Amino acid sequence: MMYGPLLKEARLKAGLSQEEMAEKLHLSRSNVSRLENNYLALKVRDLVDWFQVTGAPEIAAAIICGVDVAAVMQIISTVSTMVVWALFT
C-alpha cells in the first residue's frame, strides 16, 4: 500500500520541512523524502512516530486497522475545509 502522500500531507499540515521532520524522527532528510515518495518501506515504528510528531496519531491507528488511505486523505481534506470555512464565516 502507498502511504507516501499521506505522510507528506500530515507533515505539511504540521508545518514541518523535510529537514525538521528528519531531525524529529532521527532519520536523514533523504529517508524522509524516500518515505514520502514510497521508495522506502514504512516500518510500523516510523509510522507511529511520524503521526505523533505531526499531531495525528489517529491516522496511524486508522492505517494499522486497515482503513483505506485514500478515504483518510479525503476525510482530512474535507475536515480541513470545514474548519477553515467555520473560522472565516
PDB file of N, CA and C in Angstrom:
ATOM      1  N   MET A   1       0.838  -1.176   0.000  1.00  0.00           N
ATOM      2  CA  MET A   1       0.000   0.000   0.000  1.00  0.00           C
ATOM      3  C   MET A   1       0.888   1.247   0.000  1.00  0.00           C
ATOM      4  N   MET A   2       0.449   2.290  -0.635  1.00  0.00           N
ATOM      5  CA  MET A   2       1.223   3.521  -0.784  1.00  0.00           C
ATOM      6  C   MET A   2       0.805   4.547   0.277  1.00  0.00           C
ATOM      7  N   TYR A   3       1.701   4.799   1.220  1.00  0.00           N
ATOM      8  CA  TYR A   3       1.410   5.733   2.306  1.00  0.00           C
ATOM      9  C   TYR A   3       2.095   7.082   2.126  1.00  0.00           C
ATOM     10  N   GLY A   4       2.979   7.193   1.166  1.00  0.00           N
ATOM     11  CA  GLY A   4       3.774   8.401   0.985  1.00  0.00           C
ATOM     12  C   GLY A   4       2.985   9.695   0.949  1.00  0.00           C
ATOM     13  N   PRO A   5       1.953   9.797   0.107  1.00  0.00           N
ATOM     14  CA  PRO A   5       1.189  11.051   0.050  1.00  0.00           C
ATOM     15  C   PRO A   5       0.553  11.425   1.388  1.00  0.00           C
ATOM     16  N   LEU A   6       0.117  10.436   2.147  1.00  0.00           N
ATOM     17  CA  LEU A   6      -0.476  10.700   3.452  1.00  0.00           C
ATOM     18  C   LEU A   6       0.581  11.206   4.429  1.00  0.00           C
ATOM     19  N   LEU A   7       1.773  10.619   4.371  1.00  0.00           N
ATOM     20  CA  LEU A   7       2.876  11.083   5.218  1.00  0.00           C
ATOM     21  C   LEU A   7       3.218  12.533   4.904  1.00  0.00           C
ATOM     22  N   LYS A   8       3.335  12.822   3.620  1.00  0.00           N
ATOM     23  CA  LYS A   8       3.691  14.178   3.203  1.00  0.00           C
ATOM     24  C   LYS A   8       2.617  15.179   3.617  1.00  0.00           C
ATOM     25  N   GLU A   9       1.365  14.833   3.400  1.00  0.00           N
ATOM     26  CA  GLU A   9       0.272  15.739   3.750  1.00  0.00           C
ATOM     27  C   GLU A   9       0.260  16.019   5.254  1.00  0.00           C
ATOM     28  N   ALA A  10       0.472  14.989   6.055  1.00  0.00           N
ATOM     29  CA  ALA A  10       0.498  15.182   7.511  1.00  0.00           C
ATOM     30  C   ALA A  10       1.664  16.083   7.913  1.00  0.00           C
ATOM     31  N   ARG A  11       2.823  15.880   7.282  1.00  0.00           N
ATOM     32  CA  ARG A  11       3.998  16.711   7.594  1.00  0.00           C
ATOM     33  C   ARG A  11       3.737  18.167   7.228  1.00  0.00           C
ATOM     34  N   LEU A  12       3.190  18.390   6.041  1.00  0.00           N
ATOM     35  CA  LEU A  12       2.921  19.756   5.598  1.00  0.00           C
ATOM     36  C   LEU A  12       1.871  20.438   6.471  1.00  0.00           C
ATOM     37  N   LYS A  13       0.830  19.711   6.855  1.00  0.00           N
ATOM     38  CA  LYS A  13      -0.207  20.282   7.722  1.00  0.00           C
ATOM     39  C   LYS A  13       0.359  20.641   9.091  1.00  0.00           C
ATOM     40  N   ALA A  14       1.399  19.922   9.516  1.00  0.00           N
ATOM     41  CA  ALA A  14       2.059  20.230  10.792  1.00  0.00           C
ATOM     42  C   ALA A  14       3.045  21.383  10.642  1.00  0.00           C
ATOM     43  N   GLY A  15       3.250  21.843   9.395  1.00  0.00           N
ATOM     44  CA  GLY A  15       4.148  22.968   9.147  1.00  0.00           C
ATOM     45  C   GLY A  15       5.618  22.619   9.260  1.00  0.00           C
ATOM     46  N   LEU A  16       5.954  21.375   8.970  1.00  0.00           N
ATOM     47  CA  LEU A  16       7.337  20.914   9.096  1.00  0.00           C
ATOM     48  C   LEU A  16       7.983  20.722   7.730  1.00  0.00           C
ATOM     49  N   SER A  17       9.242  21.111   7.624  1.00  0.00           N
ATOM     50  CA  SER A  17      10.019  20.818   6.418  1.00  0.00           C
ATOM     51  C   SER A  17      10.522  19.381   6.520  1.00  0.00           C
ATOM     52  N   GLN A  18      11.038  18.867   5.420  1.00  0.00           N
ATOM     53  CA  GLN A  18      11.620  17.526   5.466  1.00  0.00           C
ATOM     54  C   GLN A  18      12.793  17.488   6.438  1.00  0.00           C
ATOM     55  N   GLU A  19      13.572  18.549   6.480  1.00  0.00           N
ATOM     56  CA  GLU A  19      14.720  18.607   7.387  1.00  0.00           C
ATOM     57  C   GLU A  19      14.270  18.560   8.847  1.00  0.00           C
ATOM     58  N   GLU A  20      13.229  19.335   9.173  1.00  0.00           N
ATOM     59  CA  GLU A  20      12.714  19.343  10.542  1.00  0.00           C
ATOM     60  C   GLU A  20      12.138  17.987  10.921  1.00  0.00           C
ATOM     61  N   MET A  21      11.425  17.376   9.974  1.00  0.00           N
ATOM     62  CA  MET A  21      10.849  16.060  10.230  1.00  0.00           C
ATOM     63  C   MET A  21      11.948  15.034  10.455  1.00  0.00           C
ATOM     64  N   ALA A  22      12.966  15.092   9.631  1.00  0.00           N
ATOM     65  CA  ALA A  22      14.087  14.160   9.757  1.00  0.00           C
ATOM     66  C   ALA A  22      14.735  14.283  11.131  1.00  0.00           C
ATOM     67  N   GLU A  23      14.926  15.511  11.580  1.00  0.00           N
ATOM     68  CA  GLU A  23      15.550  15.734  12.886  1.00  0.00           C
ATOM     69  C   GLU A  23      14.693  15.156  14.010  1.00  0.00           C
ATOM     70  N   LYS A  24      13.394  15.371  13.940  1.00  0.00           N
ATOM     71  CA  LYS A  24      12.495  14.884  14.987  1.00  0.00           C
ATOM     72  C   LYS A  24      12.399  13.360  15.010  1.00  0.00           C
ATOM     73  N   LEU A  25      12.548  12.738  13.836  1.00  0.00           N
ATOM     74  CA  LEU A  25      12.439  11.278  13.746  1.00  0.00           C
ATOM     75  C   LEU A  25      13.788  10.567  13.795  1.00  0.00           C
ATOM     76  N   HIS A  26      14.858  11.344  13.864  1.00  0.00           N
ATOM     77  CA  HIS A  26      16.218  10.779  13.848  1.00  0.00           C
ATOM     78  C   HIS A  26      16.459   9.978  12.566  1.00  0.00           C
ATOM     79  N   LEU A  27      16.025  10.564  11.456  1.00  0.00           N
ATOM     80  CA  LEU A  27      16.234   9.996  10.125  1.00  0.00           C
ATOM     81  C   LEU A  27      16.994  11.017   9.292  1.00  0.00           C
ATOM     82  N   SER A  28      17.500  10.574   8.145  1.00  0.00           N
ATOM     83  CA  SER A  28      18.096  11.536   7.216  1.00  0.00           C
ATOM     84  C   SER A  28      16.976  12.211   6.426  1.00  0.00           C
ATOM     85  N   ARG A  29      17.250  13.399   5.893  1.00  0.00           N
ATOM     86  CA  ARG A  29      16.261  14.084   5.069  1.00  0.00           C
ATOM     87  C   ARG A  29      15.931  13.243   3.853  1.00  0.00           C
ATOM     88  N   SER A  30      16.944  12.570   3.304  1.00  0.00           N
ATOM     89  CA  SER A  30      16.695  11.742   2.120  1.00  0.00           C
ATOM     90  C   SER A  30      15.769  10.572   2.450  1.00  0.00           C
ATOM     91  N   ASN A  31      15.850  10.023   3.657  1.00  0.00           N
ATOM     92  CA  ASN A  31      14.930   8.946   4.025  1.00  0.00           C
ATOM     93  C   ASN A  31      13.506   9.467   4.207  1.00  0.00           C
ATOM     94  N   VAL A  32      13.359  10.688   4.703  1.00  0.00           N
ATOM     95  CA  VAL A  32      12.026  11.291   4.789  1.00  0.00           C
ATOM     96  C   VAL A  32      11.451  11.421   3.380  1.00  0.00           C
ATOM     97  N   SER A  33      12.261  11.907   2.456  1.00  0.00           N
ATOM     98  CA  SER A  33      11.829  12.037   1.064  1.00  0.00           C
ATOM     99  C   SER A  33      11.478  10.676   0.472  1.00  0.00           C
ATOM    100  N   ARG A  34      12.300   9.684   0.729  1.00  0.00           N
ATOM    101  CA  ARG A  34      12.036   8.334   0.197  1.00  0.00           C
ATOM    102  C   ARG A  34      10.736   7.765   0.752  1.00  0.00           C
ATOM    103  N   LEU A  35      10.474   7.990   2.036  1.00  0.00           N
ATOM    104  CA  LEU A  35       9.211   7.522   2.615  1.00  0.00           C
ATOM    105  C   LEU A  35       8.023   8.217   1.960  1.00  0.00           C
ATOM    106  N   GLU A  36       8.134   9.532   1.761  1.00  0.00           N
ATOM    107  CA  GLU A  36       7.035  10.292   1.164  1.00  0.00           C
ATOM    108  C   GLU A  36       6.804   9.942  -0.300  1.00  0.00           C
ATOM    109  N   ASN A  37       7.813   9.403  -0.946  1.00  0.00           N
ATOM    110  CA  ASN A  37       7.685   9.029  -2.358  1.00  0.00           C
ATOM    111  C   ASN A  37       7.583   7.526  -2.562  1.00  0.00           C
ATOM    112  N   ASN A  38       7.370   6.801  -1.466  1.00  0.00           N
ATOM    113  CA  ASN A  38       7.187   5.346  -1.498  1.00  0.00           C
ATOM    114  C   ASN A  38       8.389   4.595  -2.059  1.00  0.00           C
ATOM    115  N   TYR A  39       9.595   5.150  -1.864  1.00  0.00           N
ATOM    116  CA  TYR A  39      10.813   4.466  -2.293  1.00  0.00           C
ATOM    117  C   TYR A  39      11.477   3.715  -1.151  1.00  0.00           C
ATOM    118  N   LEU A  40      10.941   3.861   0.054  1.00  0.00           N
ATOM    119  CA  LEU A  40      11.487   3.211   1.238  1.00  0.00           C
ATOM    120  C   LEU A  40      10.327   2.573   1.986  1.00  0.00           C
ATOM    121  N   ALA A  41      10.516   1.327   2.412  1.00  0.00           N
ATOM    122  CA  ALA A  41       9.456   0.627   3.139  1.00  0.00           C
ATOM    123  C   ALA A  41       9.177   1.334   4.466  1.00  0.00           C
ATOM    124  N   LEU A  42       7.913   1.488   4.772  1.00  0.00           N
ATOM    125  CA  LEU A  42       7.485   2.151   6.000  1.00  0.00           C
ATOM    126  C   LEU A  42       7.413   1.130   7.127  1.00  0.00           C
ATOM    127  N   LYS A  43       8.188   1.366   8.177  1.00  0.00           N
ATOM    128  CA  LYS A  43       8.170   0.500   9.358  1.00  0.00           C
ATOM    129  C   LYS A  43       7.074   0.996  10.296  1.00  0.00           C
ATOM    130  N   VAL A  44       6.496   0.082  11.048  1.00  0.00           N
ATOM    131  CA  VAL A  44       5.419   0.447  11.966  1.00  0.00           C
ATOM    132  C   VAL A  44       5.893   1.512  12.951  1.00  0.00           C
ATOM    133  N   ARG A  45       7.107   1.375  13.473  1.00  0.00           N
ATOM    134  CA  ARG A  45       7.628   2.360  14.434  1.00  0.00           C
ATOM    135  C   ARG A  45       7.725   3.742  13.785  1.00  0.00           C
ATOM    136  N   ASP A  46       8.191   3.794  12.531  1.00  0.00           N
ATOM    137  CA  ASP A  46       8.274   5.077  11.822  1.00  0.00           C
ATOM    138  C   ASP A  46       6.881   5.662  11.598  1.00  0.00           C
ATOM    139  N   LEU A  47       5.925   4.813  11.286  1.00  0.00           N
ATOM    140  CA  LEU A  47       4.545   5.257  11.083  1.00  0.00           C
ATOM    141  C   LEU A  47       3.995   5.903  12.353  1.00  0.00           C
ATOM    142  N   VAL A  48       4.138   5.212  13.468  1.00  0.00           N
ATOM    143  CA  VAL A  48       3.632   5.731  14.742  1.00  0.00           C
ATOM    144  C   VAL A  48       4.346   7.027  15.109  1.00  0.00           C
ATOM    145  N   ASP A  49       5.678   7.038  14.999  1.00  0.00           N
ATOM    146  CA  ASP A  49       6.449   8.244  15.325  1.00  0.00           C
ATOM    147  C   ASP A  49       6.051   9.416  14.432  1.00  0.00           C
ATOM    148  N   TRP A  50       5.876   9.140  13.136  1.00  0.00           N
ATOM    149  CA  TRP A  50       5.528  10.190  12.171  1.00  0.00           C
ATOM    150  C   TRP A  50       4.253  10.908  12.598  1.00  0.00           C
ATOM    151  N   PHE A  51       3.250  10.123  12.939  1.00  0.00           N
ATOM    152  CA  PHE A  51       1.965  10.730  13.264  1.00  0.00           C
ATOM    153  C   PHE A  51       1.906  11.282  14.679  1.00  0.00           C
ATOM    154  N   GLN A  52       2.804  10.861  15.550  1.00  0.00           N
ATOM    155  CA  GLN A  52       2.923  11.521  16.854  1.00  0.00           C
ATOM    156  C   GLN A  52       3.570  12.890  16.671  1.00  0.00           C
ATOM    157  N   VAL A  53       4.614  12.946  15.854  1.00  0.00           N
ATOM    158  CA  VAL A  53       5.307  14.213  15.594  1.00  0.00           C
ATOM    159  C   VAL A  53       4.375  15.205  14.905  1.00  0.00           C
ATOM    160  N   THR A  54       3.564  14.732  13.982  1.00  0.00           N
ATOM    161  CA  THR A  54       2.678  15.629  13.233  1.00  0.00           C
ATOM    162  C   THR A  54       1.357  15.896  13.952  1.00  0.00           C
ATOM    163  N   GLY A  55       1.167  15.277  15.102  1.00  0.00           N
ATOM    164  CA  GLY A  55      -0.049  15.523  15.874  1.00  0.00           C
ATOM    165  C   GLY A  55      -1.270  14.818  15.334  1.00  0.00           C
ATOM    166  N   ALA A  56      -1.068  13.690  14.664  1.00  0.00           N
ATOM    167  CA  ALA A  56      -2.195  12.956  14.091  1.00  0.00           C
ATOM    168  C   ALA A  56      -2.054  11.451  14.325  1.00  0.00           C
ATOM    169  N   PRO A  57      -1.927  11.004  15.586  1.00  0.00           N
ATOM    170  CA  PRO A  57      -1.761   9.567  15.837  1.00  0.00           C
ATOM    171  C   PRO A  57      -2.974   8.741  15.424  1.00  0.00           C
ATOM    172  N   GLU A  58      -4.137   9.388  15.340  1.00  0.00           N
ATOM    173  CA  GLU A  58      -5.336   8.649  14.939  1.00  0.00           C
ATOM    174  C   GLU A  58      -5.239   8.156  13.496  1.00  0.00           C
ATOM    175  N   ILE A  59      -4.481   8.857  12.663  1.00  0.00           N
ATOM    176  CA  ILE A  59      -4.308   8.413  11.278  1.00  0.00           C
ATOM    177  C   ILE A  59      -3.466   7.147  11.239  1.00  0.00           C
ATOM    178  N   ALA A  60      -2.422   7.086  12.061  1.00  0.00           N
ATOM    179  CA  ALA A  60      -1.608   5.867  12.142  1.00  0.00           C
ATOM    180  C   ALA A  60      -2.473   4.699  12.597  1.00  0.00           C
ATOM    181  N   ALA A  61      -3.327   4.936  13.579  1.00  0.00           N
ATOM    182  CA  ALA A  61      -4.217   3.879  14.058  1.00  0.00           C
ATOM    183  C   ALA A  61      -5.160   3.422  12.951  1.00  0.00           C
ATOM    184  N   ALA A  62      -5.664   4.360  12.165  1.00  0.00           N
ATOM    185  CA  ALA A  62      -6.562   4.007  11.060  1.00  0.00           C
ATOM    186  C   ALA A  62      -5.845   3.147  10.030  1.00  0.00           C
ATOM    187  N   ILE A  63      -4.590   3.500   9.718  1.00  0.00           N
ATOM    188  CA  ILE A  63      -3.816   2.726   8.746  1.00  0.00           C
ATOM    189  C   ILE A  63      -3.565   1.326   9.277  1.00  0.00           C
ATOM    190  N   ILE A  64      -3.147   1.241  10.534  1.00  0.00           N
ATOM    191  CA  ILE A  64      -2.861  -0.063  11.138  1.00  0.00           C
ATOM    192  C   ILE A  64      -4.112  -0.927  11.169  1.00  0.00           C
ATOM    193  N   CYS A  65      -5.271  -0.305  11.366  1.00  0.00           N
ATOM    194  CA  CYS A  65      -6.536  -1.052  11.422  1.00  0.00           C
ATOM    195  C   CYS A  65      -7.107  -1.365  10.044  1.00  0.00           C
ATOM    196  N   GLY A  66      -6.427  -0.910   8.996  1.00  0.00           N
ATOM    197  CA  GLY A  66      -6.842  -1.272   7.651  1.00  0.00           C
ATOM    198  C   GLY A  66      -7.808  -0.319   6.975  1.00  0.00           C
ATOM    199  N   VAL A  67      -7.931   0.893   7.483  1.00  0.00           N
ATOM    200  CA  VAL A  67      -8.789   1.882   6.835  1.00  0.00           C
ATOM    201  C   VAL A  67      -8.131   2.314   5.529  1.00  0.00           C
ATOM    202  N   ASP A  68      -8.915   2.497   4.503  1.00  0.00           N
ATOM    203  CA  ASP A  68      -8.415   2.903   3.191  1.00  0.00           C
ATOM    204  C   ASP A  68      -7.714   4.256   3.280  1.00  0.00           C
ATOM    205  N   VAL A  69      -6.454   4.307   2.844  1.00  0.00           N
ATOM    206  CA  VAL A  69      -5.655   5.528   2.921  1.00  0.00           C
ATOM    207  C   VAL A  69      -6.292   6.653   2.114  1.00  0.00           C
ATOM    208  N   ALA A  70      -6.821   6.344   0.948  1.00  0.00           N
ATOM    209  CA  ALA A  70      -7.466   7.374   0.126  1.00  0.00           C
ATOM    210  C   ALA A  70      -8.657   7.977   0.867  1.00  0.00           C
ATOM    211  N   ALA A  71      -9.403   7.143   1.569  1.00  0.00           N
ATOM    212  CA  ALA A  71     -10.543   7.643   2.342  1.00  0.00           C
ATOM    213  C   ALA A  71     -10.067   8.546   3.468  1.00  0.00           C
ATOM    214  N   VAL A  72      -8.976   8.171   4.119  1.00  0.00           N
ATOM    215  CA  VAL A  72      -8.421   9.002   5.196  1.00  0.00           C
ATOM    216  C   VAL A  72      -8.001  10.358   4.645  1.00  0.00           C
ATOM    217  N   MET A  73      -7.333  10.364   3.492  1.00  0.00           N
ATOM    218  CA  MET A  73      -6.893  11.624   2.893  1.00  0.00           C
ATOM    219  C   MET A  73      -8.086  12.502   2.534  1.00  0.00           C
ATOM    220  N   GLN A  74      -9.150  11.904   2.023  1.00  0.00           N
ATOM    221  CA  GLN A  74     -10.351  12.667   1.678  1.00  0.00           C
ATOM    222  C   GLN A  74     -10.989  13.259   2.925  1.00  0.00           C
ATOM    223  N   ILE A  75     -11.028  12.482   3.990  1.00  0.00           N
ATOM    224  CA  ILE A  75     -11.601  12.971   5.247  1.00  0.00           C
ATOM    225  C   ILE A  75     -10.790  14.146   5.776  1.00  0.00           C
ATOM    226  N   ILE A  76      -9.463  14.025   5.738  1.00  0.00           N
ATOM    227  CA  ILE A  76      -8.593  15.111   6.204  1.00  0.00           C
ATOM    228  C   ILE A  76      -8.866  16.380   5.403  1.00  0.00           C
ATOM    229  N   SER A  77      -8.952  16.238   4.102  1.00  0.00           N
ATOM    230  CA  SER A  77      -9.197  17.388   3.240  1.00  0.00           C
ATOM    231  C   SER A  77     -10.550  18.025   3.542  1.00  0.00           C
ATOM    232  N   THR A  78     -11.567  17.211   3.694  1.00  0.00           N
ATOM    233  CA  THR A  78     -12.914  17.710   3.972  1.00  0.00           C
ATOM    234  C   THR A  78     -12.974  18.423   5.316  1.00  0.00           C
ATOM    235  N   VAL A  79     -12.397  17.807   6.333  1.00  0.00           N
ATOM    236  CA  VAL A  79     -12.408  18.412   7.667  1.00  0.00           C
ATOM    237  C   VAL A  79     -11.628  19.724   7.665  1.00  0.00           C
ATOM    238  N   SER A  80     -10.487  19.748   6.990  1.00  0.00           N
ATOM    239  CA  SER A  80      -9.694  20.981   6.912  1.00  0.00           C
ATOM    240  C   SER A  80     -10.497  22.103   6.268  1.00  0.00           C
ATOM    241  N   THR A  81     -11.192  21.792   5.199  1.00  0.00           N
ATOM    242  CA  THR A  81     -12.024  22.785   4.517  1.00  0.00           C
ATOM    243  C   THR A  81     -13.140  23.276   5.432  1.00  0.00           C
ATOM    244  N   MET A  82     -13.752  22.366   6.165  1.00  0.00           N
ATOM    245  CA  MET A  82     -14.830  22.738   7.074  1.00  0.00           C
ATOM    246  C   MET A  82     -14.320  23.649   8.190  1.00  0.00           C
ATOM    247  N   VAL A  83     -13.143  23.357   8.713  1.00  0.00           N
ATOM    248  CA  VAL A  83     -12.570  24.175   9.783  1.00  0.00           C
ATOM    249  C   VAL A  83     -12.280  25.580   9.274  1.00  0.00           C
ATOM    250  N   VAL A  84     -11.665  25.679   8.106  1.00  0.00           N
ATOM    251  CA  VAL A  84     -11.368  26.990   7.528  1.00  0.00           C
ATOM    252  C   VAL A  84     -12.662  27.753   7.292  1.00  0.00           C
ATOM    253  N   TRP A  85     -13.652  27.098   6.740  1.00  0.00           N
ATOM    254  CA  TRP A  85     -14.940  27.734   6.481  1.00  0.00           C
ATOM    255  C   TRP A  85     -15.563  28.229   7.783  1.00  0.00           C
ATOM    256  N   ALA A  86     -15.521  27.400   8.830  1.00  0.00           N
ATOM    257  CA  ALA A  86     -16.112  27.768  10.121  1.00  0.00           C
ATOM    258  C   ALA A  86     -15.380  28.946  10.764  1.00  0.00           C
ATOM    259  N   LEU A  87     -14.085  29.006  10.591  1.00  0.00           N
ATOM    260  CA  LEU A  87     -13.300  30.081  11.195  1.00  0.00           C
ATOM    261  C   LEU A  87     -13.525  31.428  10.527  1.00  0.00           C
ATOM    262  N   PHE A  88     -13.808  31.419   9.245  1.00  0.00           N
ATOM    263  CA  PHE A  88     -13.876  32.669   8.497  1.00  0.00           C
ATOM    264  C   PHE A  88     -15.275  33.047   8.029  1.00  0.00           C
ATOM    265  N   THR A  89     -16.298  32.416   8.585  1.00  0.00           N
ATOM    266  CA  THR A  89     -17.662  32.814   8.223  1.00  0.00           C
ATOM    267  C   THR A  89     -18.413  33.300   9.433  1.00  0.00           C
TER     268      THR A  89
END
